[in-house]
Amino acid sequence: MPQSPAPVFKAADDVSIEAPVIVILQAEGQALGPRAAALDAAMGGIVSRACSAPAALSECGACIDLVPPRAVSARRVVVLALGKADSLTAFALAQAGGGLGAHLEDKGEDEATILLDPIEGTNLAASDILARVALGLRLRRYRFDLRNTKPVAAADKAWRLQLVGADTAAMDAALARVNAVAEGVEYARTLVNLPPNHLHPDSFAAHLEPLRDAGIEVEVLDAAQLKELGATALLAVGAGSVRAPRLAVLRYRGEGSSDQPLAFVGKGVCFDSGGLCIKGGAQMFDMKADMAGAAAVVGLLLALARQKSPVHAIGVLGIAENLPSGHSLKPRDIISTLSGQSVEVFDTDAEGRLILADCLYYAATRFEPSVIVDLATLTYSVMRGLGSIFAGLFSTDDAIAGSMIAAGETVGERFWRLPLDHAYDEGLKSPLADLRHHAKDMEDGDAPYAAAFLRHFTEDRPWVHLDIAGKELAGEDRPLGRQGATAFGVQMLEEWVQASRKDA
């Protein structure tokens, strides 16, 4: 895959002044711990003087770069500020790690020892603190590049980082989880970053093959199988493309997991031109990322499988291209769906809900899951309504909705619950079909109507719809990632799955 090699993290018992780069994690208002104090003494008090400056440690993620004296052979010592101890969270620590990653890369460093002394005033275990910093560093480290020729640089090497200050067994366990999460995020980012001539319905299955190595079963249904199955809505969306739609099923079953799975459904429109209701040029430019929901499902299952989580999870991906041609879906077409319900089509640029209709029903009836969660870059209205901070969440289950929102707050992927009310069904009535596929006025808060439409295909199972439109790409570098794909949703769902398993 076209991405930089992942950093190699290793737990260590102690820090050596022979290390090329030493990083001290330090909270605001606290004295240096024993390891940092010993290093400070060897450096003639340089570390403590730097940390004593007003507000030096107040900004979590800020780096103080120090040049040690000759008595210490390290090239540099970096103090990574953590802010106030009582404000430390998993997300803040990951952001701090991202800041450290950017700093080390800027300095051309690819090897470091990160040390942590006990921090007073936080309930977080030392292993979790170090692991979350490592996660942020790794996520910020990810880069995607398809150039055929480029100079070899430090950025292309695997970083080597030792982590000091936690019990080795606990550290190894925490690293196993964050490395699994990072691998899932990185894989999802790469899928979204791939150009549309590299990732499309004909090639998507090849990009799923590496999942088998993690213990994930992969099944791909082609157009003939979808026709026999009756997945007419999915086929109709992709009818305008020379590349026929697919439906991919991913299955991971951890040791000791329950028979009834969790089901995750992803919208996988590899390119969305809008179909016959074609988008404007500016709107179309980033539509290679309209499969970000499917990519997030792939990343989630990979994260669960890599850490051998004892859960049973199913992924269902609806894969298609929405393109204009003489075969394309047309406004006012009436199509059938896998559920048997007929749908009157209006705007062919609202194709995602048609794909999800078949995929939701397929997941509900084939696997009878305990919960169904779908992710989709679905509506412009959720972007206008919630802006750049929150993604939209709709749910038939209050407890699940609350736990997902909490999981999102933990990892920094934030969701706001939006209304899912039967009153919206009034706008979906058609005189000619069982449903019209969106309300008459597309500008009238379309996101709740889309959710109301999708509920008709869930077989009344506990269900969450995540509208992640606008969150799939970042226009500039951020603390936890570079410009490009974000893999939004992978971390929240992994956190939710693990928290739900512990609460069960």
Coordinates of C-alpha atoms in Angstrom, one line a residue, residues 1-8 101-111 137-145 147 150-160 186 482:
M1 CA 0.0 0.0 0.0
P2 CA 1.3 3.5 -0.8
Q3 CA 2.0 4.7 2.7
S4 CA 5.0 5.2 5.0
P5 CA 6.2 2.3 7.1
A6 CA 4.6 2.3 10.6
P7 CA 6.8 3.3 13.6
V8 CA 8.1 0.5 15.7
G101 CA 5.6 13.3 15.6
A102 CA 5.5 16.5 13.6
H103 CA 8.4 17.9 15.7
L104 CA 10.6 14.9 15.3
E105 CA 9.9 14.8 11.6
D106 CA 10.8 18.5 11.3
K107 CA 14.1 17.8 13.0
G108 CA 14.8 14.8 10.8
E109 CA 14.8 12.3 13.7
D110 CA 13.7 8.7 13.3
E111 CA 14.7 7.2 16.6
L137 CA 2.5 9.9 16.8
R138 CA 1.7 7.0 14.5
L139 CA -1.4 8.7 13.1
R140 CA 0.4 11.9 12.4
R141 CA 3.2 9.9 10.8
Y142 CA 1.0 8.4 8.2
R143 CA 1.5 9.7 4.6
F144 CA 0.2 8.6 1.2
D145 CA 2.2 8.9 -1.9
R147 CA 4.8 9.0 -7.1
K150 CA 11.1 10.3 -5.3
P151 CA 14.2 10.7 -3.2
V152 CA 14.6 8.5 -0.2
A153 CA 14.1 10.5 2.9
A154 CA 13.9 10.0 6.7
A155 CA 10.1 10.2 6.2
D156 CA 10.3 6.9 4.3
K157 CA 12.1 5.0 7.1
A158 CA 10.4 3.1 9.9
W159 CA 10.8 5.1 13.1
R160 CA 12.1 3.3 16.2
E186 CA -4.2 3.9 8.1
R482 CA -2.1 15.1 7.1

